[in-house]
């Protein structure tokens, strides 16, 4: 592996793309962290500030350090703060040894010259599902390996559907889903809630319908894309979805579903614990494509990456730490803690054996795709920003779905 004593110069485009990519709501705030000068101490930065020293996650980091014969200095950051800190540290030649970062940011950091490739750092990603690994690939190279993944599906309230006379097995495509929502409304209940907020969360939630129509992120104004946005627009117009979706985060959307009044909620794996506390029977349905089948939903989750270091003698130990964190047992333990689906079939099978309720989520993750896949890389954040703006414009009534998406495509160009 080549060393670089120079400070990495990050382009304005990389900084702008990163700011957009990390605009989704974060889970808390963490302290600052700097590279340890002690050669026997290795730094790990992660986006899990909610976990303290006594947590299973931090204990795993310490165990991996012990196995590698070093001490671990760990800092947990807010997701957006972590990405910005990683860029700044790279500029200063003070990157952490291991960086665990949200998957859409990987390509931005890679193109900015912050990360090493798996060919260089010798991280084994051969067992990772290809659709999940794609989120960490750019320019034909791989820049890390996923620690776990989550995605979206439709939670449904069994009681509401039963009272409305809806057989969940009848829902196979957009037409049958809309018909179910019509029955639910006629029965005096509420249809579906989701997040269409003007941030990355809004794009994240719209993508299954966008991709499920056959649309491509390189053609935001295609007829397929218009059909997807028109679906959401029609749901609001007919009262099948509430106007609150315009401001809903995924959390507030879930809170609406938790009232027990809604038939469906588009939400993620991370709500499983809350679903069990909701007080009513629920089920899970993959988001359908326009003509049937499972729509691809975007993957969430983080990648374990190895930043470029000025001193190459640290890489051998760093590789041991990263390998430990992504071992079969570590992935199983970590993904249980984080409510993630593992990135490998071997660990997924263990998860389902321990908790059969995860079966539908494994299927959803296998059908999911990375937001920066198709070699979009740093182009994705700008595309996403225009996409959520189009959704906001159409659902608020300021523009038609066609005009909103045409404006989005023009802005991207």
mmCIF file with all atom_site columns, N, CA, C and O in Angstrom, residues 47 54 88 95 109 130 133 141 145 151 162 165 171 177 184 200 210 221 227 232 247 249 291 327 338 340 371 380 385:
data_model
loop_
_atom_site.group_PDB
_atom_site.id
_atom_site.type_symbol
_atom_site.label_atom_id
_atom_site.label_alt_id
_atom_site.label_comp_id
_atom_site.label_asym_id
_atom_site.label_entity_id
_atom_site.label_seq_id
_atom_site.pdbx_PDB_ins_code
_atom_site.Cartn_x
_atom_site.Cartn_y
_atom_site.Cartn_z
_atom_site.occupancy
_atom_site.B_iso_or_equiv
_atom_site.pdbx_formal_charge
_atom_site.auth_seq_id
_atom_site.auth_comp_id
_atom_site.auth_asym_id
_atom_site.auth_atom_id
_atom_site.pdbx_PDB_model_num
ATOM 1   N N  . UNK A 1 47  ? -20.918 5.958   14.199  1.00 0.00 ? 47  UNK A N  1
ATOM 2   C CA . UNK A 1 47  ? -22.089 6.837   14.283  1.00 0.00 ? 47  UNK A CA 1
ATOM 3   C C  . UNK A 1 47  ? -23.113 6.371   15.312  1.00 0.00 ? 47  UNK A C  1
ATOM 4   O O  . UNK A 1 47  ? -24.318 6.512   15.116  1.00 0.00 ? 47  UNK A O  1
ATOM 5   N N  . UNK A 1 54  ? -20.464 0.836   28.734  1.00 0.00 ? 54  UNK A N  1
ATOM 6   C CA . UNK A 1 54  ? -20.960 -0.448  29.227  1.00 0.00 ? 54  UNK A CA 1
ATOM 7   C C  . UNK A 1 54  ? -21.786 -1.227  28.224  1.00 0.00 ? 54  UNK A C  1
ATOM 8   O O  . UNK A 1 54  ? -22.232 -2.337  28.511  1.00 0.00 ? 54  UNK A O  1
ATOM 9   N N  . UNK A 1 88  ? -12.462 16.523  7.668   1.00 0.00 ? 88  UNK A N  1
ATOM 10  C CA . UNK A 1 88  ? -11.518 17.439  8.287   1.00 0.00 ? 88  UNK A CA 1
ATOM 11  C C  . UNK A 1 88  ? -10.256 16.709  8.738   1.00 0.00 ? 88  UNK A C  1
ATOM 12  O O  . UNK A 1 88  ? -9.127  17.179  8.533   1.00 0.00 ? 88  UNK A O  1
ATOM 13  N N  . UNK A 1 95  ? -6.599  11.040  10.351  1.00 0.00 ? 95  UNK A N  1
ATOM 14  C CA . UNK A 1 95  ? -7.774  10.171  10.242  1.00 0.00 ? 95  UNK A CA 1
ATOM 15  C C  . UNK A 1 95  ? -7.748  9.069   11.302  1.00 0.00 ? 95  UNK A C  1
ATOM 16  O O  . UNK A 1 95  ? -6.683  8.634   11.735  1.00 0.00 ? 95  UNK A O  1
ATOM 17  N N  . UNK A 1 109 ? -16.435 9.898   0.351   1.00 0.00 ? 109 UNK A N  1
ATOM 18  C CA . UNK A 1 109 ? -15.133 9.849   1.020   1.00 0.00 ? 109 UNK A CA 1
ATOM 19  C C  . UNK A 1 109 ? -14.093 9.182   0.122   1.00 0.00 ? 109 UNK A C  1
ATOM 20  O O  . UNK A 1 109 ? -12.935 9.606   0.076   1.00 0.00 ? 109 UNK A O  1
ATOM 21  N N  . UNK A 1 130 ? -23.948 -9.127  -2.922  1.00 0.00 ? 130 UNK A N  1
ATOM 22  C CA . UNK A 1 130 ? -23.497 -8.125  -3.895  1.00 0.00 ? 130 UNK A CA 1
ATOM 23  C C  . UNK A 1 130 ? -24.311 -6.837  -3.902  1.00 0.00 ? 130 UNK A C  1
ATOM 24  O O  . UNK A 1 130 ? -23.756 -5.748  -4.080  1.00 0.00 ? 130 UNK A O  1
ATOM 25  N N  . UNK A 1 133 ? -23.020 -4.783  -0.995  1.00 0.00 ? 133 UNK A N  1
ATOM 26  C CA . UNK A 1 133 ? -21.640 -4.335  -1.182  1.00 0.00 ? 133 UNK A CA 1
ATOM 27  C C  . UNK A 1 133 ? -21.561 -3.182  -2.185  1.00 0.00 ? 133 UNK A C  1
ATOM 28  O O  . UNK A 1 133 ? -20.681 -2.319  -2.084  1.00 0.00 ? 133 UNK A O  1
ATOM 29  N N  . UNK A 1 141 ? -13.952 -0.033  -7.775  1.00 0.00 ? 141 UNK A N  1
ATOM 30  C CA . UNK A 1 141 ? -13.211 -0.429  -6.585  1.00 0.00 ? 141 UNK A CA 1
ATOM 31  C C  . UNK A 1 141 ? -14.134 -0.469  -5.373  1.00 0.00 ? 141 UNK A C  1
ATOM 32  O O  . UNK A 1 141 ? -15.151 0.222   -5.327  1.00 0.00 ? 141 UNK A O  1
ATOM 33  N N  . UNK A 1 145 ? -16.600 -2.758  3.873   1.00 0.00 ? 145 UNK A N  1
ATOM 34  C CA . UNK A 1 145 ? -17.537 -3.874  3.918   1.00 0.00 ? 145 UNK A CA 1
ATOM 35  C C  . UNK A 1 145 ? -18.651 -3.530  4.901   1.00 0.00 ? 145 UNK A C  1
ATOM 36  O O  . UNK A 1 145 ? -18.392 -2.917  5.946   1.00 0.00 ? 145 UNK A O  1
ATOM 37  N N  . UNK A 1 151 ? -33.681 -1.758  5.755   1.00 0.00 ? 151 UNK A N  1
ATOM 38  C CA . UNK A 1 151 ? -34.397 -1.247  4.588   1.00 0.00 ? 151 UNK A CA 1
ATOM 39  C C  . UNK A 1 151 ? -35.848 -1.020  4.961   1.00 0.00 ? 151 UNK A C  1
ATOM 40  O O  . UNK A 1 151 ? -36.200 -1.017  6.154   1.00 0.00 ? 151 UNK A O  1
ATOM 41  N N  . UNK A 1 162 ? -58.828 -6.271  8.790   1.00 0.00 ? 162 UNK A N  1
ATOM 42  C CA . UNK A 1 162 ? -59.933 -7.224  8.944   1.00 0.00 ? 162 UNK A CA 1
ATOM 43  C C  . UNK A 1 162 ? -61.268 -6.500  8.987   1.00 0.00 ? 162 UNK A C  1
ATOM 44  O O  . UNK A 1 162 ? -62.239 -6.916  8.334   1.00 0.00 ? 162 UNK A O  1
ATOM 45  N N  . UNK A 1 165 ? -62.361 -5.473  5.652   1.00 0.00 ? 165 UNK A N  1
ATOM 46  C CA . UNK A 1 165 ? -62.601 -6.552  4.696   1.00 0.00 ? 165 UNK A CA 1
ATOM 47  C C  . UNK A 1 165 ? -61.485 -6.727  3.688   1.00 0.00 ? 165 UNK A C  1
ATOM 48  O O  . UNK A 1 165 ? -61.717 -7.166  2.558   1.00 0.00 ? 165 UNK A O  1
ATOM 49  N N  . UNK A 1 171 ? -53.056 -8.140  -1.901  1.00 0.00 ? 171 UNK A N  1
ATOM 50  C CA . UNK A 1 171 ? -52.238 -6.971  -2.245  1.00 0.00 ? 171 UNK A CA 1
ATOM 51  C C  . UNK A 1 171 ? -50.950 -7.427  -2.913  1.00 0.00 ? 171 UNK A C  1
ATOM 52  O O  . UNK A 1 171 ? -50.054 -7.966  -2.260  1.00 0.00 ? 171 UNK A O  1
ATOM 53  N N  . UNK A 1 177 ? -53.123 -2.442  -3.869  1.00 0.00 ? 177 UNK A N  1
ATOM 54  C CA . UNK A 1 177 ? -52.840 -1.703  -2.636  1.00 0.00 ? 177 UNK A CA 1
ATOM 55  C C  . UNK A 1 177 ? -53.752 -0.484  -2.520  1.00 0.00 ? 177 UNK A C  1
ATOM 56  O O  . UNK A 1 177 ? -54.318 -0.216  -1.456  1.00 0.00 ? 177 UNK A O  1
ATOM 57  N N  . UNK A 1 184 ? -60.302 0.679   3.346   1.00 0.00 ? 184 UNK A N  1
ATOM 58  C CA . UNK A 1 184 ? -59.986 1.105   4.715   1.00 0.00 ? 184 UNK A CA 1
ATOM 59  C C  . UNK A 1 184 ? -60.633 2.455   5.013   1.00 0.00 ? 184 UNK A C  1
ATOM 60  O O  . UNK A 1 184 ? -61.220 2.660   6.084   1.00 0.00 ? 184 UNK A O  1
ATOM 61  N N  . UNK A 1 200 ? -33.129 13.819  3.168   1.00 0.00 ? 200 UNK A N  1
ATOM 62  C CA . UNK A 1 200 ? -32.781 12.490  2.657   1.00 0.00 ? 200 UNK A CA 1
ATOM 63  C C  . UNK A 1 200 ? -33.789 11.436  3.093   1.00 0.00 ? 200 UNK A C  1
ATOM 64  O O  . UNK A 1 200 ? -34.025 10.455  2.384   1.00 0.00 ? 200 UNK A O  1
ATOM 65  N N  . UNK A 1 210 ? -40.377 4.808   -6.551  1.00 0.00 ? 210 UNK A N  1
ATOM 66  C CA . UNK A 1 210 ? -39.663 5.293   -7.724  1.00 0.00 ? 210 UNK A CA 1
ATOM 67  C C  . UNK A 1 210 ? -39.053 4.123   -8.482  1.00 0.00 ? 210 UNK A C  1
ATOM 68  O O  . UNK A 1 210 ? -39.290 3.944   -9.685  1.00 0.00 ? 210 UNK A O  1
ATOM 69  N N  . UNK A 1 221 ? -37.296 12.594  -14.712 1.00 0.00 ? 221 UNK A N  1
ATOM 70  C CA . UNK A 1 221 ? -38.539 13.044  -15.349 1.00 0.00 ? 221 UNK A CA 1
ATOM 71  C C  . UNK A 1 221 ? -39.152 12.006  -16.278 1.00 0.00 ? 221 UNK A C  1
ATOM 72  O O  . UNK A 1 221 ? -39.999 12.334  -17.116 1.00 0.00 ? 221 UNK A O  1
ATOM 73  N N  . UNK A 1 227 ? -45.268 8.375   -12.741 1.00 0.00 ? 227 UNK A N  1
ATOM 74  C CA . UNK A 1 227 ? -46.310 7.478   -12.231 1.00 0.00 ? 227 UNK A CA 1
ATOM 75  C C  . UNK A 1 227 ? -46.138 7.231   -10.731 1.00 0.00 ? 227 UNK A C  1
ATOM 76  O O  . UNK A 1 227 ? -47.124 7.122   -9.995  1.00 0.00 ? 227 UNK A O  1
ATOM 77  N N  . UNK A 1 232 ? -48.385 8.737   -5.022  1.00 0.00 ? 232 UNK A N  1
ATOM 78  C CA . UNK A 1 232 ? -48.411 9.406   -3.718  1.00 0.00 ? 232 UNK A CA 1
ATOM 79  C C  . UNK A 1 232 ? -49.355 10.608  -3.730  1.00 0.00 ? 232 UNK A C  1
ATOM 80  O O  . UNK A 1 232 ? -50.109 10.825  -2.785  1.00 0.00 ? 232 UNK A O  1
ATOM 81  N N  . UNK A 1 247 ? -44.327 16.691  6.387   1.00 0.00 ? 247 UNK A N  1
ATOM 82  C CA . UNK A 1 247 ? -43.408 17.056  7.459   1.00 0.00 ? 247 UNK A CA 1
ATOM 83  C C  . UNK A 1 247 ? -42.971 15.865  8.299   1.00 0.00 ? 247 UNK A C  1
ATOM 84  O O  . UNK A 1 247 ? -42.160 16.015  9.214   1.00 0.00 ? 247 UNK A O  1
ATOM 85  N N  . UNK A 1 249 ? -41.085 12.836  9.718   1.00 0.00 ? 249 UNK A N  1
ATOM 86  C CA . UNK A 1 249 ? -39.861 12.048  9.673   1.00 0.00 ? 249 UNK A CA 1
ATOM 87  C C  . UNK A 1 249 ? -40.297 10.597  9.762   1.00 0.00 ? 249 UNK A C  1
ATOM 88  O O  . UNK A 1 249 ? -41.489 10.289  9.952   1.00 0.00 ? 249 UNK A O  1
ATOM 89  N N  . UNK A 1 291 ? -46.416 -3.332  -11.176 1.00 0.00 ? 291 UNK A N  1
ATOM 90  C CA . UNK A 1 291 ? -47.119 -4.464  -11.781 1.00 0.00 ? 291 UNK A CA 1
ATOM 91  C C  . UNK A 1 291 ? -46.986 -5.733  -10.952 1.00 0.00 ? 291 UNK A C  1
ATOM 92  O O  . UNK A 1 291 ? -47.326 -6.822  -11.413 1.00 0.00 ? 291 UNK A O  1
ATOM 93  N N  . UNK A 1 327 ? -16.358 -10.237 11.495  1.00 0.00 ? 327 UNK A N  1
ATOM 94  C CA . UNK A 1 327 ? -16.377 -11.695 11.544  1.00 0.00 ? 327 UNK A CA 1
ATOM 95  C C  . UNK A 1 327 ? -17.815 -12.176 11.708  1.00 0.00 ? 327 UNK A C  1
ATOM 96  O O  . UNK A 1 327 ? -18.708 -11.407 12.080  1.00 0.00 ? 327 UNK A O  1
ATOM 97  N N  . UNK A 1 338 ? -28.037 -3.633  16.886  1.00 0.00 ? 338 UNK A N  1
ATOM 98  C CA . UNK A 1 338 ? -28.451 -2.485  16.079  1.00 0.00 ? 338 UNK A CA 1
ATOM 99  C C  . UNK A 1 338 ? -29.777 -2.695  15.342  1.00 0.00 ? 338 UNK A C  1
ATOM 100 O O  . UNK A 1 338 ? -30.227 -1.810  14.626  1.00 0.00 ? 338 UNK A O  1
ATOM 101 N N  . UNK A 1 340 ? -30.202 -4.666  12.845  1.00 0.00 ? 340 UNK A N  1
ATOM 102 C CA . UNK A 1 340 ? -29.830 -4.737  11.434  1.00 0.00 ? 340 UNK A CA 1
ATOM 103 C C  . UNK A 1 340 ? -29.972 -6.161  10.919  1.00 0.00 ? 340 UNK A C  1
ATOM 104 O O  . UNK A 1 340 ? -29.914 -7.122  11.682  1.00 0.00 ? 340 UNK A O  1
ATOM 105 N N  . UNK A 1 371 ? -28.169 3.336   -2.515  1.00 0.00 ? 371 UNK A N  1
ATOM 106 C CA . UNK A 1 371 ? -28.549 4.612   -3.126  1.00 0.00 ? 371 UNK A CA 1
ATOM 107 C C  . UNK A 1 371 ? -27.472 5.128   -4.085  1.00 0.00 ? 371 UNK A C  1
ATOM 108 O O  . UNK A 1 371 ? -27.777 5.837   -5.040  1.00 0.00 ? 371 UNK A O  1
ATOM 109 N N  . UNK A 1 380 ? -25.148 11.092  -6.454  1.00 0.00 ? 380 UNK A N  1
ATOM 110 C CA . UNK A 1 380 ? -26.399 10.764  -5.762  1.00 0.00 ? 380 UNK A CA 1
ATOM 111 C C  . UNK A 1 380 ? -26.918 11.880  -4.862  1.00 0.00 ? 380 UNK A C  1
ATOM 112 O O  . UNK A 1 380 ? -28.119 12.198  -4.910  1.00 0.00 ? 380 UNK A O  1
ATOM 113 N N  . UNK A 1 385 ? -31.416 15.342  -3.509  1.00 0.00 ? 385 UNK A N  1
ATOM 114 C CA . UNK A 1 385 ? -31.941 16.642  -3.085  1.00 0.00 ? 385 UNK A CA 1
ATOM 115 C C  . UNK A 1 385 ? -33.037 17.117  -4.036  1.00 0.00 ? 385 UNK A C  1
ATOM 116 O O  . UNK A 1 385 ? -34.090 17.605  -3.601  1.00 0.00 ? 385 UNK A O  1
#
